Each structure stands twice: as structure tokens, then as C-alpha cells.
N, CA, C and O atoms as a DFTB+ gen file, in Angstrom:
428 C
 N C O
     1  1      78.611      79.629      24.024
     2  2      79.399      78.431      23.797
     3  2      79.162      77.937      22.361
     4  3      78.022      77.863      21.903
     5  1      80.224      77.611      21.677
     6  2      80.121      77.132      20.305
     7  2      79.637      75.689      20.268
     8  3      79.960      74.874      21.133
     9  1      78.854      75.405      19.237
    10  2      78.422      74.035      18.988
    11  2      79.618      73.249      18.432
    12  3      80.557      73.848      17.909
    13  1      79.592      71.939      18.537
    14  2      80.710      71.107      18.070
    15  2      81.010      71.347      16.597
    16  3      82.173      71.354      16.195
    17  1      79.981      71.542      15.795
    18  2      80.191      71.729      14.360
    19  2      80.788      73.100      14.044
    20  3      81.387      73.281      12.984
    21  1      80.634      74.055      14.939
    22  2      81.278      75.355      14.755
    23  2      82.762      75.252      15.093
    24  3      83.605      75.784      14.371
    25  1      83.080      74.574      16.183
    26  2      84.473      74.411      16.608
    27  2      85.255      73.544      15.622
    28  3      86.449      73.763      15.414
    29  1      84.591      72.564      15.016
    30  2      85.250      71.637      14.103
    31  2      85.977      72.358      12.964
    32  3      87.089      71.974      12.602
    33  1      85.366      73.386      12.405
    34  2      85.933      74.055      11.240
    35  2      86.778      75.277      11.573
    36  3      87.271      75.954      10.670
    37  1      86.949      75.561      12.846
    38  2      87.670      76.759      13.259
    39  2      89.102      76.815      12.735
    40  3      89.564      77.878      12.320
    41  1      89.792      75.712      12.748
    42  2      91.191      75.689      12.303
    43  2      91.395      74.803      11.081
    44  3      92.494      74.300      10.850
    45  1      90.362      74.616      10.317
    46  2      90.388      73.672       9.215
    47  2      90.563      74.350       7.857
    48  3      90.769      73.665       6.855
    49  1      90.487      75.668       7.804
    50  2      90.504      76.409       6.550
    51  2      91.667      76.097       5.627
    52  3      91.460      75.881       4.433
    53  1      92.864      76.067       6.142
    54  2      94.037      75.832       5.292
    55  2      94.124      74.384       4.829
    56  3      94.494      74.122       3.685
    57  1      93.790      73.451       5.694
    58  2      93.846      72.032       5.350
    59  2      92.725      71.648       4.388
    60  3      92.906      70.759       3.556
    61  1      91.583      72.300       4.489
    62  2      90.394      71.961       3.701
    63  2      90.696      71.868       2.212
    64  3      90.252      70.932       1.546
    65  1      91.438      72.817       1.690
    66  2      91.715      72.858       0.253
    67  2      92.647      71.742      -0.214
    68  3      92.849      71.571      -1.416
    69  1      93.211      70.992       0.709
    70  2      94.083      69.876       0.348
    71  2      93.356      68.532       0.394
    72  3      93.939      67.499       0.065
    73  1      92.095      68.543       0.799
    74  2      91.318      67.298       0.880
    75  2      91.016      66.783      -0.527
    76  3      90.845      67.571      -1.457
    77  1      90.952      65.467      -0.679
    78  2      90.741      64.849      -1.990
    79  2      89.466      65.326      -2.676
    80  3      89.450      65.513      -3.892
    81  1      88.408      65.523      -1.914
    82  2      87.140      65.876      -2.541
    83  2      87.159      67.257      -3.189
    84  3      86.282      67.569      -3.995
    85  1      88.137      68.082      -2.852
    86  2      88.189      69.426      -3.437
    87  2      88.762      69.431      -4.846
    88  3      88.659      70.437      -5.548
    89  1      89.359      68.333      -5.269
    90  2      89.995      68.285      -6.582
    91  2      88.988      68.234      -7.729
    92  3      89.372      68.375      -8.890
    93  1      87.721      68.038      -7.425
    94  2      86.689      67.976      -8.457
    95  2      86.010      69.299      -8.743
    96  3      85.004      69.337      -9.452
    97  1      86.540      70.379      -8.206
    98  2      85.878      71.674      -8.306
    99  2      85.602      72.094      -9.747
   100  3      84.497      72.547     -10.049
   101  1      86.564      71.957     -10.632
   102  2      86.364      72.391     -12.019
   103  2      85.224      71.625     -12.675
   104  3      84.367      72.222     -13.327
   105  1      85.211      70.316     -12.508
   106  2      84.138      69.497     -13.072
   107  2      82.790      69.813     -12.452
   108  3      81.773      69.819     -13.145
   109  1      82.774      70.072     -11.166
   110  2      81.525      70.419     -10.480
   111  2      80.979      71.744     -11.006
   112  3      79.773      71.891     -11.201
   113  1      81.866      72.701     -11.235
   114  2      81.436      73.991     -11.776
   115  2      81.016      73.857     -13.236
   116  3      80.106      74.555     -13.683
   117  1      81.669      72.969     -13.982
   118  2      81.233      72.684     -15.351
   119  2      79.795      72.172     -15.334
   120  3      78.971      72.594     -16.145
   121  1      79.499      71.270     -14.414
   122  2      78.156      70.702     -14.283
   123  2      77.136      71.794     -13.947
   124  3      76.069      71.861     -14.557
   125  1      77.465      72.638     -12.985
   126  2      76.559      73.732     -12.592
   127  2      76.269      74.621     -13.797
   128  3      75.115      74.951     -14.072
   129  1      77.320      75.004     -14.509
   130  2      77.136      75.871     -15.679
   131  2      76.219      75.231     -16.720
   132  3      75.334      75.891     -17.265
   133  1      76.432      73.961     -16.988
   134  2      75.607      73.269     -17.964
   135  2      74.150      73.245     -17.507
   136  3      73.244      73.478     -18.308
   137  1      73.924      72.967     -16.231
   138  2      72.566      72.876     -15.697
   139  2      71.823      74.212     -15.756
   140  3      70.601      74.231     -15.902
   141  1      72.538      75.314     -15.646
   142  2      71.883      76.631     -15.681
   143  2      71.980      77.270     -17.064
   144  3      71.670      78.449     -17.234
   145  1      72.405      76.501     -18.027
   146  2      72.462      76.980     -19.402
   147  2      73.455      78.104     -19.621
   148  3      73.267      78.940     -20.505
   149  1      74.514      78.128     -18.820
   150  2      75.581      79.129     -18.947
   151  2      75.038      80.560     -18.846
   152  3      75.591      81.486     -19.440
   153  1      73.953      80.726     -18.091
   154  2      73.302      82.033     -17.948
   155  2      74.019      82.867     -16.885
   156  3      73.787      82.699     -15.688
   157  1      74.875      83.750     -17.330
   158  2      75.684      84.555     -16.401
   159  2      74.884      85.685     -15.754
   160  3      75.414      86.420     -14.921
   161  1      73.626      85.827     -16.127
   162  2      72.774      86.840     -15.505
   163  2      72.201      86.357     -14.169
   164  3      71.686      87.154     -13.385
   165  1      72.294      85.060     -13.919
   166  2      71.762      84.500     -12.684
   167  2      72.660      84.858     -11.506
   168  3      73.886      84.811     -11.610
   169  1      72.042      85.214     -10.392
   170  2      72.808      85.459      -9.165
   171  2      72.826      84.163      -8.357
   172  3      71.810      83.480      -8.231
   173  1      73.997      83.838      -7.815
   174  2      74.209      82.546      -7.170
   175  2      74.538      82.731      -5.692
   176  3      75.376      83.557      -5.329
   177  1      73.868      81.950      -4.847
   178  2      74.175      81.885      -3.421
   179  2      74.786      80.520      -3.153
   180  3      74.130      79.493      -3.329
   181  1      76.041      80.509      -2.727
   182  2      76.779      79.281      -2.432
   183  2      76.678      79.029      -0.930
   184  3      77.426      79.607      -0.141
   185  1      75.742      78.157      -0.546
   186  2      75.532      77.852       0.876
   187  2      76.570      76.855       1.360
   188  3      76.846      75.856       0.695
   189  1      77.140      77.133       2.518
   190  2      78.193      76.273       3.048
   191  2      79.415      76.344       2.155
   192  3      80.005      75.321       1.807
   193  1      79.787      77.553       1.789
   194  2      80.836      77.778       0.783
   195  2      82.228      77.395       1.258
   196  3      83.136      77.261       0.438
   197  1      82.420      77.216       2.550
   198  2      83.736      76.836       3.050
   199  2      84.803      77.841       2.649
   200  3      84.671      79.037       2.910
   201  1      85.847      77.355       2.023
   202  2      86.946      78.240       1.615
   203  2      86.710      78.846       0.235
   204  3      87.621      79.419      -0.361
   205  1      85.496      78.720      -0.264
   206  2      85.111      79.424      -1.478
   207  2      85.459      78.760      -2.788
   208  3      85.506      79.432      -3.819
   209  1      85.704      77.461      -2.784
   210  2      86.174      76.836      -4.018
   211  2      85.187      76.991      -5.161
   212  3      85.605      77.284      -6.281
   213  1      83.887      76.805      -4.923
   214  2      82.905      76.988      -5.994
   215  2      82.638      78.477      -6.242
   216  3      82.540      78.912      -7.390
   217  1      82.524      79.237      -5.183
   218  2      82.271      80.682      -5.326
   219  2      83.352      81.345      -6.158
   220  3      83.055      82.141      -7.049
   221  1      84.589      81.025      -5.873
   222  2      85.718      81.637      -6.578
   223  2      85.760      81.180      -8.031
   224  3      85.938      82.000      -8.931
   225  1      85.599      79.886      -8.266
   226  2      85.653      79.379      -9.643
   227  2      84.504      79.943     -10.484
   228  3      84.714      80.327     -11.634
   229  1      83.308      79.995      -9.929
   230  2      82.182      80.542     -10.691
   231  2      82.350      82.038     -10.945
   232  3      81.938      82.538     -11.991
   233  1      82.946      82.746     -10.007
   234  2      83.239      84.164     -10.220
   235  2      84.271      84.321     -11.326
   236  3      84.139      85.205     -12.172
   237  1      85.291      83.480     -11.332
   238  2      86.281      83.483     -12.415
   239  2      85.608      83.345     -13.774
   240  3      86.053      83.918     -14.769
   241  1      84.535      82.578     -13.793
   242  2      83.829      82.300     -15.048
   243  2      82.803      83.382     -15.398
   244  3      82.124      83.290     -16.420
   245  1      82.695      84.403     -14.551
   246  2      81.846      85.531     -14.892
   247  2      80.505      85.607     -14.185
   248  3      79.666      86.434     -14.542
   249  1      80.289      84.762     -13.192
   250  2      79.026      84.782     -12.456
   251  2      79.131      85.699     -11.240
   252  3      80.221      85.947     -10.725
   253  1      77.987      86.193     -10.793
   254  2      77.907      86.976      -9.566
   255  2      77.543      86.020      -8.440
   256  3      76.463      85.430      -8.443
   257  1      78.454      85.869      -7.472
   258  2      78.298      84.847      -6.437
   259  2      78.457      85.459      -5.048
   260  3      79.323      86.302      -4.813
   261  1      77.599      85.010      -4.136
   262  2      77.754      85.286      -2.712
   263  2      77.969      83.947      -2.025
   264  3      77.193      83.013      -2.225
   265  1      79.009      83.850      -1.223
   266  2      79.281      82.637      -0.462
   267  2      78.890      82.853       0.989
   268  3      79.258      83.864       1.587
   269  1      78.149      81.915       1.560
   270  2      77.726      81.999       2.951
   271  2      78.225      80.769       3.690
   272  3      78.075      79.644       3.212
   273  1      78.817      80.983       4.851
   274  2      79.289      79.872       5.662
   275  2      79.185      80.239       7.137
   276  3      79.230      81.414       7.500
   277  1      79.048      79.238       7.965
   278  2      78.974      79.429       9.406
   279  2      80.336      79.742      10.011
   280  3      80.430      80.460      11.007
   281  1      81.390      79.203       9.407
   282  2      82.734      79.301       9.960
   283  2      83.478      80.547       9.474
   284  3      83.770      80.685       8.287
   285  1      83.771      81.429      10.390
   286  2      84.507      82.641      10.030
   287  2      85.925      82.323       9.565
   288  3      86.448      83.007       8.686
   289  1      86.554      81.300      10.136
   290  2      87.913      80.962       9.703
   291  2      87.917      80.428       8.268
   292  3      88.850      80.705       7.514
   293  1      86.897      79.676       7.885
   294  2      86.793      79.206       6.505
   295  2      86.570      80.404       5.573
   296  3      87.158      80.475       4.493
   297  1      85.728      81.328       5.991
   298  2      85.472      82.532       5.187
   299  2      86.723      83.395       5.065
   300  3      86.974      83.975       4.009
   301  1      87.501      83.482       6.126
   302  2      88.749      84.255       6.066
   303  2      89.676      83.676       5.003
   304  3      90.309      84.418       4.252
   305  1      89.753      82.350       4.942
   306  2      90.572      81.687       3.922
   307  2      90.001      81.972       2.531
   308  3      90.755      82.240       1.596
   309  1      88.692      81.916       2.393
   310  2      88.046      82.194       1.104
   311  2      88.345      83.619       0.649
   312  3      88.661      83.850      -0.518
   313  1      88.244      84.559       1.564
   314  2      88.511      85.969       1.232
   315  2      89.959      86.163       0.799
   316  3      90.229      86.897      -0.152
   317  1      90.894      85.509       1.491
   318  2      92.308      85.606       1.116
   319  2      92.527      85.091      -0.303
   320  3      93.227      85.712      -1.103
   321  1      91.919      83.949      -0.598
   322  2      92.078      83.361      -1.931
   323  2      91.484      84.263      -3.010
   324  3      92.105      84.464      -4.054
   325  1      90.309      84.802      -2.775
   326  2      89.666      85.680      -3.759
   327  2      90.472      86.967      -3.929
   328  3      90.649      87.448      -5.048
   329  1      90.954      87.517      -2.830
   330  2      91.756      88.745      -2.891
   331  2      93.046      88.521      -3.685
   332  3      93.465      89.395      -4.443
   333  1      93.673      87.364      -3.516
   334  2      94.902      87.058      -4.257
   335  2      94.671      87.098      -5.766
   336  3      95.564      87.463      -6.531
   337  1      93.474      86.723      -6.178
   338  2      93.148      86.719      -7.607
   339  2      92.410      87.982      -8.041
   340  3      91.998      88.118      -9.193
   341  1      92.253      88.906      -7.083
   342  2      91.535      90.155      -7.348
   343  2      90.128      89.889      -7.890
   344  3      89.674      90.542      -8.829
   345  1      89.450      88.912      -7.273
   346  2      88.085      88.561      -7.646
   347  2      87.117      89.183      -6.653
   348  3      87.377      89.215      -5.451
   349  1      86.014      89.671      -7.164
   350  2      85.005      90.309      -6.328
   351  2      83.932      89.282      -5.951
   352  3      82.917      89.137      -6.631
   353  1      84.188      88.581      -4.855
   354  2      83.236      87.609      -4.331
   355  2      82.779      88.122      -2.977
   356  3      83.601      88.494      -2.140
   357  1      81.483      88.144      -2.762
   358  2      80.956      88.564      -1.464
   359  2      80.855      87.328      -0.575
   360  3      80.169      86.364      -0.914
   361  1      81.544      87.365       0.563
   362  2      81.482      86.268       1.525
   363  2      80.812      86.770       2.799
   364  3      81.151      87.835       3.316
   365  1      79.851      85.985       3.297
   366  2      79.037      86.390       4.439
   367  2      79.042      85.279       5.476
   368  3      78.870      84.107       5.139
   369  1      79.238      85.642       6.722
   370  2      79.141      84.681       7.819
   371  2      77.670      84.576       8.197
   372  3      77.013      85.580       8.471
   373  1      77.165      83.346       8.209
   374  2      75.771      83.140       8.574
   375  2      75.426      81.673       8.637
   376  3      76.220      80.811       8.258
   377  1      74.239      81.403       9.118
   378  2      73.739      80.045       9.302
   379  2      72.733      79.746       8.186
   380  3      71.719      80.434       8.066
   381  1      73.004      78.743       7.386
   382  2      72.138      78.392       6.261
   383  2      70.741      77.977       6.711
   384  3      69.805      77.967       5.911
   385  1      70.601      77.639       7.976
   386  2      69.276      77.263       8.484
   387  2      68.396      78.473       8.727
   388  3      67.177      78.348       8.843
   389  1      69.012      79.647       8.803
   390  2      68.275      80.885       9.068
   391  2      68.726      81.965       8.098
   392  3      69.378      82.932       8.491
   393  1      68.381      81.797       6.848
   394  2      68.845      82.727       5.823
   395  2      68.160      84.087       5.941
   396  3      66.947      84.176       6.134
   397  1      68.956      85.130       5.821
   398  2      68.375      86.485       5.848
   399  2      67.838      86.914       4.472
   400  3      67.356      88.035       4.309
   401  1      67.929      86.015       3.494
   402  2      67.540      86.348       2.128
   403  2      66.225      85.657       1.767
   404  3      65.989      84.511       2.149
   405  1      65.392      86.353       1.045
   406  2      64.186      85.737       0.517
   407  2      64.015      86.196      -0.919
   408  3      63.845      87.387      -1.183
   409  1      64.059      85.263      -1.831
   410  2      63.896      85.557      -3.258
   411  2      64.918      86.540      -3.797
   412  3      64.625      87.284      -4.734
   413  1      66.114      86.556      -3.221
   414  2      67.154      87.475      -3.695
   415  2      68.063      86.818      -4.722
   416  3      68.645      87.504      -5.562
   417  1      68.191      85.509      -4.667
   418  2      69.102      84.782      -5.540
   419  2      68.338      83.873      -6.490
   420  3      67.274      83.351      -6.160
   421  1      68.905      83.698      -7.676
   422  2      68.290      82.820      -8.668
   423  2      68.665      81.364      -8.451
   424  3      67.908      80.459      -8.803
   425  1      69.842      81.143      -7.867
   426  2      70.353      79.784      -7.726
   427  2      71.030      79.637      -6.387
   428  3      71.534      78.561      -6.065
């Protein structure tokens, strides 16, 4: 049986990108880049990546990014968006509370 928070995002992928808070993606990625000194050698793990707005934008800018999210429908939307732009973003379904990675990512 799915938890309420899993069911909540099941059909939210397409609507998510129209929410007001998503309009700040460019500025948010500008901030991230500044904070990491524009170091494109860093590998980035985007936890709770949703439809991939940060993962996709940072990949556009030349970073290596893996997006992880609990919701497969959100990841499906992220993959569609990345594929449309022919961007190589790795998207993984998983729970951020139980990461299978240890010391694999710089950020």
C-alpha cells in the first residue's frame, strides 16, 4: 500500500511545472553555481528532483547530475523533458531517506 505522500505526486508531474515556485529555477541554479565556484568537475545529486527542473538546468550548464525522486510519475516527466532536449541526465527512483550512495557525489 502506498503512503499518502507517494500517492500525492502520482498524477502531479504535468501540473508541477506550472506552479509559481518553479519560475525561480534559473536564479536558483545561478545561486548553486556561484556557491560551488562554477566547478563543473563536481558531481551533483539532486534529491527530491521532481520533474527535474534543477537537474535539467544544471546539465544544460555542463554539470553531471543525477536526479533522485520517490515518485515514478514525476521522474517519467523529468525523463521526457530531458529527452526532448537530448540531455544526458540520470534519473533514479528512490527514497532520499535510504540512499544507496555513500561518498559518490560531491554535492
